[in-house]
């Protein structure tokens, strides 16, 4: 008697589908909101992030390279989190997003400066988010120009001439032209899904309660889990329509390159869509009426928008904000989408971002089922 | 628990409080198989609340018993499978058509031969040609028919009907009652709430509830007899003045104008007779009648007001 049954779940799914089809306004909104947001956010928001994680790969142990590293450590822009031994290791750090920059100091750096050869320091940047990398690179240039001024005095002073003793070479990975749309448009997919999916299911149970249909539903043998999942499944389809719309716009309006596999992105998106729908269902069991449900949805949406790294580069935020951000599914989904589309990430690389979303889904669903009351008390 | 096999509802001491307000107060109720049991009482007397406890929508604060032989406190899921509950307020989906609503309910209950069952129920209630109309666009009477059809589709053994005929025209009400009697004859048990006296009289037995207390129960004759209410009828001119003069006299509990006559009733026959005798005038014709259900209920309600509020 307590068991889940497929026929009851299917009854719920069919009913929700029909209701969704009849509710033209809501359905229109589901398509309209992504389009509107694409227009609004087609322009980027700039900011000045600091303490970007940086790896150093130094092949020189001379005093000048130590001076350079010390200067980087002192700058607000870079935070040296790793010393890479090999090129492969540096590449891996960049690929997994553990660092934003790898600074390569060549062999014989000190000696070549003394010889006046202007050795080149290679900066590899993860430029998926140009808003984050731009200011840091400018700071790097200033450091390179002045860092050795104090060491190069007396007989060495002439080495400072000719535009500094060091040459800087930049290698921007993933988004070499620093086009902000490349970053914003894929991110928008997550933002739109968060906004619409949470609201749509947020209304789902409060609507039954407000219209009085809940009394009838509760009088039937339908189980909480069947109600929840029955209400979630039809909207997964809507989520996929949105994903497809945004991908099409990204490709054909904004010309965003798609390096990675869409075959990977689509199933991964399922997890994220379901997570947001589950949040909505949870709100829906907490809210007294539809208005409250919408308010709760916004209460969830705002931090998602602001703290996920969509509006402001994640690493530019204070630590407490990053903590909150890490708890939000959007934060992880943004990295996944950017990773797949711009970096060509595979399942292995996105896994660290995938399980937090799955965990979130399970927690939200559990709260919802626990909170769903089977009586009118 | 020993339950006589033909008792479909057998509960004792059922109580429900909202906050510190006792809405249903220690009610005992026994309903037999195939019986049409009327549930009457003024607004807010706890009828809906009681019914909701029977079908597991509310948890009783006290009391115990069985519904269809299943424990009302622990076996709610099993009870729900065999009960058809028609809510006071229409609570099917207004944005679904009649057929879709019936189909939804049939699927939820896992009715075998679903399509045929939906078809049959459309047919029996004369809803076939309206089956594609949205439920929200139906008139009140049709909504009620739909609701009845929907709560019968899984062939429940007990029907709980909460004011199923409120706002329905007399013809439709008669049809409705015919259907109910037919179902009861086939062995279905029906608990029905109503505010209509003529409907109360169509029930096999009834219970009267006020302020959460069960004040009377039994057949119509039992209830009337138990009330021991005496009623005088006066006809003639100047009934308004007569009514004003009688109101508030000792022994006079109800003074109700009925068209061209005035009904005066009270429980204490001696006091009532004296009050009437005092006001006897040649232009009025006085005669004693048997008290009707309505008088009885109003009397019960007024005495309940004195006792419980
Ligand atoms: N969920 C609730 N919370 C608090 N009070 C409630 C709740 N449901 C009902 N009540 C109160 O309980 C009392 C009984 O209500 P109920 O709906 O059972 O009466 P009723 O006999 O069905 O009345 P009516 O004839 O008007 O339908 C009312 O005073 C009502 O305000
Ligand atoms: Mg009621």
Short mmCIF file of N, CA and C in Angstrom, two decimals, chain A residues 151-263:
data_model
loop_
_atom_site.label_atom_id
_atom_site.label_comp_id
_atom_site.label_asym_id
_atom_site.label_seq_id
_atom_site.Cartn_x
_atom_site.Cartn_y
_atom_site.Cartn_z
N UNK A 151 67.12 45.98 -8.45
CA UNK A 151 68.30 45.13 -8.60
C UNK A 151 69.25 45.65 -9.68
N UNK A 152 68.65 46.23 -10.68
CA UNK A 152 69.47 46.66 -11.81
C UNK A 152 69.92 48.10 -11.59
N UNK A 153 70.92 48.25 -10.74
CA UNK A 153 71.43 49.60 -10.49
C UNK A 153 72.92 49.61 -10.82
N UNK A 154 73.51 50.78 -10.75
CA UNK A 154 74.93 50.90 -11.01
C UNK A 154 75.28 50.44 -12.41
N UNK A 155 76.20 49.50 -12.52
CA UNK A 155 76.65 49.09 -13.85
C UNK A 155 75.56 48.36 -14.64
N UNK A 156 74.55 47.81 -13.91
CA UNK A 156 73.49 47.07 -14.62
C UNK A 156 72.39 47.98 -15.13
N UNK A 157 72.38 49.26 -14.71
CA UNK A 157 71.28 50.17 -15.05
C UNK A 157 70.93 50.21 -16.54
N UNK A 158 71.90 50.12 -17.42
CA UNK A 158 71.52 50.19 -18.85
C UNK A 158 70.58 49.07 -19.28
N UNK A 159 70.55 47.95 -18.51
CA UNK A 159 69.67 46.84 -18.90
C UNK A 159 68.20 47.21 -18.78
N UNK A 160 67.93 48.25 -17.98
CA UNK A 160 66.51 48.65 -17.81
C UNK A 160 65.96 49.36 -19.03
N UNK A 161 66.86 49.84 -19.83
CA UNK A 161 66.40 50.60 -20.99
C UNK A 161 65.68 49.68 -21.98
N UNK A 162 65.31 50.14 -23.07
CA UNK A 162 64.66 49.39 -24.14
C UNK A 162 63.40 48.66 -23.63
N UNK A 163 62.64 49.37 -22.81
CA UNK A 163 61.32 48.80 -22.42
C UNK A 163 61.43 47.65 -21.46
N UNK A 164 62.39 47.71 -20.56
CA UNK A 164 62.45 46.71 -19.49
C UNK A 164 63.33 45.55 -19.84
N UNK A 165 63.70 44.81 -18.80
CA UNK A 165 64.65 43.73 -18.97
C UNK A 165 63.97 42.41 -19.33
N UNK A 166 62.64 42.37 -19.20
CA UNK A 166 61.94 41.10 -19.43
C UNK A 166 60.93 41.28 -20.56
N UNK A 167 60.81 40.26 -21.33
CA UNK A 167 59.75 40.29 -22.35
C UNK A 167 58.58 39.45 -21.83
N UNK A 168 57.36 39.90 -22.08
CA UNK A 168 56.18 39.14 -21.65
C UNK A 168 55.51 38.55 -22.86
N UNK A 169 55.19 37.26 -22.78
CA UNK A 169 54.41 36.67 -23.87
C UNK A 169 53.14 36.10 -23.28
N UNK A 170 52.06 36.39 -23.92
CA UNK A 170 50.78 35.93 -23.39
C UNK A 170 50.22 34.83 -24.29
N UNK A 171 49.80 33.78 -23.68
CA UNK A 171 49.09 32.76 -24.44
C UNK A 171 47.72 32.56 -23.79
N UNK A 172 46.73 33.12 -24.43
CA UNK A 172 45.38 33.00 -23.87
C UNK A 172 44.75 31.72 -24.37
N UNK A 173 44.39 30.86 -23.45
CA UNK A 173 43.72 29.62 -23.84
C UNK A 173 42.21 29.83 -23.90
N UNK A 174 41.55 29.02 -24.65
CA UNK A 174 40.10 28.83 -24.67
C UNK A 174 39.30 29.98 -25.27
N UNK A 175 39.74 31.20 -25.12
CA UNK A 175 38.96 32.31 -25.65
C UNK A 175 39.96 33.39 -25.99
N UNK A 176 40.79 33.10 -26.98
CA UNK A 176 41.96 33.95 -27.20
C UNK A 176 41.62 35.40 -27.52
N UNK A 177 40.45 35.62 -28.11
CA UNK A 177 40.17 37.01 -28.47
C UNK A 177 39.48 37.77 -27.35
N UNK A 178 39.34 37.13 -26.21
CA UNK A 178 38.72 37.80 -25.07
C UNK A 178 37.33 38.34 -25.37
N UNK A 179 36.53 37.52 -26.01
CA UNK A 179 35.19 37.98 -26.33
C UNK A 179 34.27 37.62 -25.17
N UNK A 180 33.70 38.63 -24.54
CA UNK A 180 32.93 38.36 -23.32
C UNK A 180 31.68 37.53 -23.59
N UNK A 181 31.10 37.69 -24.75
CA UNK A 181 29.90 36.90 -25.05
C UNK A 181 30.17 35.40 -24.96
N UNK A 182 31.40 35.04 -25.30
CA UNK A 182 31.74 33.62 -25.24
C UNK A 182 31.52 33.10 -23.84
N UNK A 183 31.77 33.98 -22.90
CA UNK A 183 31.65 33.57 -21.52
C UNK A 183 30.21 33.70 -21.03
N UNK A 184 29.59 34.82 -21.42
CA UNK A 184 28.27 35.14 -20.88
C UNK A 184 27.18 34.24 -21.45
N UNK A 185 27.22 34.02 -22.74
CA UNK A 185 26.10 33.31 -23.36
C UNK A 185 25.96 31.87 -22.86
N UNK A 186 27.04 31.11 -22.78
CA UNK A 186 26.87 29.76 -22.20
C UNK A 186 26.41 29.84 -20.75
N UNK A 187 26.92 30.85 -20.03
CA UNK A 187 26.51 31.00 -18.64
C UNK A 187 25.04 31.27 -18.52
N UNK A 188 24.53 31.98 -19.50
CA UNK A 188 23.12 32.35 -19.49
C UNK A 188 22.21 31.12 -19.44
N UNK A 189 22.70 30.04 -20.00
CA UNK A 189 21.90 28.82 -19.99
C UNK A 189 21.56 28.44 -18.55
N UNK A 190 22.57 28.48 -17.70
CA UNK A 190 22.34 28.13 -16.31
C UNK A 190 21.45 29.14 -15.61
N UNK A 191 21.65 30.40 -15.94
CA UNK A 191 20.87 31.45 -15.27
C UNK A 191 19.39 31.33 -15.62
N UNK A 192 19.13 31.15 -16.90
CA UNK A 192 17.73 31.04 -17.34
C UNK A 192 17.07 29.81 -16.71
N UNK A 193 17.78 28.72 -16.70
CA UNK A 193 17.20 27.51 -16.11
C UNK A 193 16.92 27.71 -14.62
N UNK A 194 17.84 28.36 -13.93
CA UNK A 194 17.63 28.58 -12.50
C UNK A 194 16.38 29.42 -12.28
N UNK A 195 16.27 30.48 -13.07
CA UNK A 195 15.16 31.40 -12.88
C UNK A 195 13.82 30.73 -13.16
N UNK A 196 13.70 30.08 -14.30
CA UNK A 196 12.38 29.60 -14.71
C UNK A 196 12.02 28.27 -14.05
N UNK A 197 12.98 27.39 -13.91
CA UNK A 197 12.64 26.06 -13.39
C UNK A 197 12.21 26.13 -11.93
N UNK A 198 12.86 26.99 -11.16
CA UNK A 198 12.50 27.08 -9.75
C UNK A 198 11.10 27.66 -9.59
N UNK A 199 10.81 28.68 -10.39
CA UNK A 199 9.48 29.29 -10.27
C UNK A 199 8.39 28.32 -10.70
N UNK A 200 8.63 27.64 -11.80
CA UNK A 200 7.55 26.84 -12.38
C UNK A 200 7.11 25.72 -11.42
N UNK A 201 8.06 25.09 -10.77
CA UNK A 201 7.62 24.06 -9.82
C UNK A 201 7.29 24.67 -8.47
N UNK A 202 7.84 25.86 -8.22
CA UNK A 202 7.48 26.55 -6.98
C UNK A 202 5.98 26.77 -6.92
N UNK A 203 5.40 26.97 -8.09
CA UNK A 203 3.96 27.20 -8.15
C UNK A 203 3.17 25.90 -8.09
N UNK A 204 3.84 24.79 -8.36
CA UNK A 204 3.12 23.55 -8.64
C UNK A 204 2.20 23.10 -7.51
N UNK A 205 2.71 23.06 -6.30
CA UNK A 205 1.90 22.50 -5.21
C UNK A 205 1.05 23.59 -4.56
N UNK A 206 1.62 24.82 -4.50
CA UNK A 206 0.80 25.90 -3.94
C UNK A 206 -0.43 26.13 -4.80
N UNK A 207 -0.30 25.92 -6.09
CA UNK A 207 -1.46 26.11 -6.95
C UNK A 207 -2.55 25.09 -6.62
N UNK A 208 -2.13 23.86 -6.42
CA UNK A 208 -3.11 22.83 -6.06
C UNK A 208 -3.80 23.24 -4.75
N UNK A 209 -3.01 23.78 -3.85
CA UNK A 209 -3.59 24.14 -2.56
C UNK A 209 -4.55 25.31 -2.72
N UNK A 210 -4.14 26.31 -3.50
CA UNK A 210 -4.98 27.50 -3.64
C UNK A 210 -6.27 27.21 -4.39
N UNK A 211 -6.19 26.35 -5.37
CA UNK A 211 -7.40 26.05 -6.15
C UNK A 211 -8.28 25.02 -5.47
N UNK A 212 -7.80 24.46 -4.38
CA UNK A 212 -8.62 23.50 -3.64
C UNK A 212 -8.51 22.09 -4.18
N UNK A 213 -7.71 21.89 -5.22
CA UNK A 213 -7.61 20.55 -5.79
C UNK A 213 -6.75 19.64 -4.91
N UNK A 214 -6.01 20.26 -3.99
CA UNK A 214 -5.16 19.48 -3.10
C UNK A 214 -6.00 18.53 -2.25
N UNK A 215 -7.16 19.01 -1.82
CA UNK A 215 -8.00 18.19 -0.94
C UNK A 215 -8.34 16.88 -1.65
N UNK A 216 -8.64 16.99 -2.91
CA UNK A 216 -8.98 15.82 -3.68
C UNK A 216 -7.79 14.90 -3.89
N UNK A 217 -6.66 15.54 -4.20
CA UNK A 217 -5.45 14.77 -4.46
C UNK A 217 -5.06 13.99 -3.21
N UNK A 218 -5.19 14.64 -2.05
CA UNK A 218 -4.82 13.98 -0.80
C UNK A 218 -5.78 12.84 -0.45
N UNK A 219 -7.01 12.96 -0.94
CA UNK A 219 -7.98 11.91 -0.64
C UNK A 219 -7.75 10.67 -1.51
N UNK A 220 -6.91 10.82 -2.54
CA UNK A 220 -6.60 9.66 -3.38
C UNK A 220 -5.38 8.95 -2.81
N UNK A 221 -5.10 7.74 -3.29
CA UNK A 221 -3.96 7.01 -2.71
C UNK A 221 -2.60 7.49 -3.23
N UNK A 222 -2.53 8.58 -3.93
CA UNK A 222 -1.25 9.00 -4.53
C UNK A 222 -0.23 9.33 -3.43
N UNK A 223 1.04 8.91 -3.66
CA UNK A 223 2.10 9.08 -2.67
C UNK A 223 2.87 10.38 -2.92
N UNK A 224 3.48 10.96 -1.88
CA UNK A 224 4.22 12.21 -2.05
C UNK A 224 5.26 12.14 -3.17
N UNK A 225 6.01 11.06 -3.19
CA UNK A 225 7.06 10.94 -4.19
C UNK A 225 6.48 10.95 -5.60
N UNK A 226 5.31 10.32 -5.75
CA UNK A 226 4.67 10.29 -7.08
C UNK A 226 4.21 11.68 -7.49
N UNK A 227 3.71 12.44 -6.51
CA UNK A 227 3.27 13.80 -6.82
C UNK A 227 4.47 14.64 -7.25
N UNK A 228 5.55 14.57 -6.46
CA UNK A 228 6.73 15.39 -6.74
C UNK A 228 7.32 15.06 -8.11
N UNK A 229 7.62 13.79 -8.31
CA UNK A 229 8.28 13.40 -9.55
C UNK A 229 7.33 13.65 -10.72
N UNK A 230 6.05 13.42 -10.51
CA UNK A 230 5.07 13.67 -11.56
C UNK A 230 5.04 15.13 -11.97
N UNK A 231 5.32 15.99 -11.03
CA UNK A 231 5.31 17.41 -11.35
C UNK A 231 6.63 17.86 -11.95
N UNK A 232 7.69 17.12 -11.66
CA UNK A 232 9.01 17.52 -12.16
C UNK A 232 9.22 17.08 -13.61
N UNK A 233 8.82 15.84 -13.91
CA UNK A 233 9.16 15.27 -15.22
C UNK A 233 8.73 16.13 -16.41
N UNK A 234 7.49 16.61 -16.48
CA UNK A 234 7.10 17.36 -17.67
C UNK A 234 7.95 18.62 -17.89
N UNK A 235 8.44 19.19 -16.80
CA UNK A 235 9.16 20.45 -16.96
C UNK A 235 10.61 20.23 -17.36
N UNK A 236 11.07 18.99 -17.26
CA UNK A 236 12.40 18.70 -17.77
C UNK A 236 12.42 18.96 -19.27
N UNK A 237 11.32 18.61 -19.90
CA UNK A 237 11.21 18.87 -21.34
C UNK A 237 11.32 20.36 -21.62
N UNK A 238 10.62 21.16 -20.82
CA UNK A 238 10.68 22.61 -21.00
C UNK A 238 12.12 23.09 -20.82
N UNK A 239 12.79 22.55 -19.83
CA UNK A 239 14.18 22.92 -19.60
C UNK A 239 15.03 22.62 -20.83
N UNK A 240 14.77 21.48 -21.45
CA UNK A 240 15.55 21.13 -22.63
C UNK A 240 15.24 22.04 -23.82
N UNK A 241 14.01 22.50 -23.89
CA UNK A 241 13.69 23.47 -24.95
C UNK A 241 14.52 24.72 -24.74
N UNK A 242 14.62 25.16 -23.49
CA UNK A 242 15.40 26.36 -23.21
C UNK A 242 16.88 26.15 -23.53
N UNK A 243 17.40 25.01 -23.12
CA UNK A 243 18.81 24.72 -23.39
C UNK A 243 19.07 24.80 -24.89
N UNK A 244 18.17 24.19 -25.65
CA UNK A 244 18.36 24.16 -27.10
C UNK A 244 18.29 25.56 -27.70
N UNK A 245 17.32 26.36 -27.22
CA UNK A 245 17.19 27.73 -27.70
C UNK A 245 18.48 28.51 -27.48
N UNK A 246 19.03 28.38 -26.29
CA UNK A 246 20.21 29.16 -25.96
C UNK A 246 21.43 28.67 -26.74
N UNK A 247 21.51 27.36 -26.92
CA UNK A 247 22.63 26.84 -27.70
C UNK A 247 22.56 27.33 -29.14
N UNK A 248 21.34 27.36 -29.66
CA UNK A 248 21.18 27.84 -31.04
C UNK A 248 21.58 29.30 -31.13
N UNK A 249 21.13 30.11 -30.16
CA UNK A 249 21.48 31.53 -30.16
C UNK A 249 22.98 31.69 -30.00
N UNK A 250 23.57 30.89 -29.11
CA UNK A 250 25.00 31.00 -28.86
C UNK A 250 25.77 30.75 -30.16
N UNK A 251 25.31 29.72 -30.87
CA UNK A 251 26.03 29.34 -32.07
C UNK A 251 25.80 30.33 -33.21
N UNK A 252 24.52 30.65 -33.44
CA UNK A 252 24.22 31.37 -34.69
C UNK A 252 24.08 32.87 -34.52
N UNK A 253 23.84 33.36 -33.33
CA UNK A 253 23.76 34.81 -33.14
C UNK A 253 25.08 35.33 -32.58
N UNK A 254 25.60 34.65 -31.56
CA UNK A 254 26.80 35.16 -30.91
C UNK A 254 28.07 34.47 -31.40
N UNK A 255 27.91 33.46 -32.22
CA UNK A 255 29.08 32.79 -32.78
C UNK A 255 30.02 32.18 -31.75
N UNK A 256 29.44 31.71 -30.65
CA UNK A 256 30.28 31.09 -29.61
C UNK A 256 30.82 29.77 -30.14
N UNK A 257 32.13 29.56 -30.01
CA UNK A 257 32.68 28.29 -30.49
C UNK A 257 32.22 27.16 -29.60
N UNK A 258 32.00 26.01 -30.18
CA UNK A 258 31.61 24.86 -29.37
C UNK A 258 32.62 23.76 -29.56
N UNK A 259 33.56 23.77 -28.65
CA UNK A 259 34.66 22.85 -28.77
C UNK A 259 34.25 21.46 -28.29
N UNK A 260 33.49 21.47 -27.21
CA UNK A 260 33.19 20.19 -26.55
C UNK A 260 32.00 19.47 -27.14
N UNK A 261 31.59 18.45 -26.41
CA UNK A 261 30.58 17.56 -26.93
C UNK A 261 29.19 17.91 -26.40
N UNK A 262 28.27 18.16 -27.31
CA UNK A 262 26.90 18.41 -26.90
C UNK A 262 26.27 17.15 -26.34
N UNK A 263 26.77 16.02 -26.80
CA UNK A 263 26.27 14.74 -26.30
C UNK A 263 26.57 14.58 -24.81
#
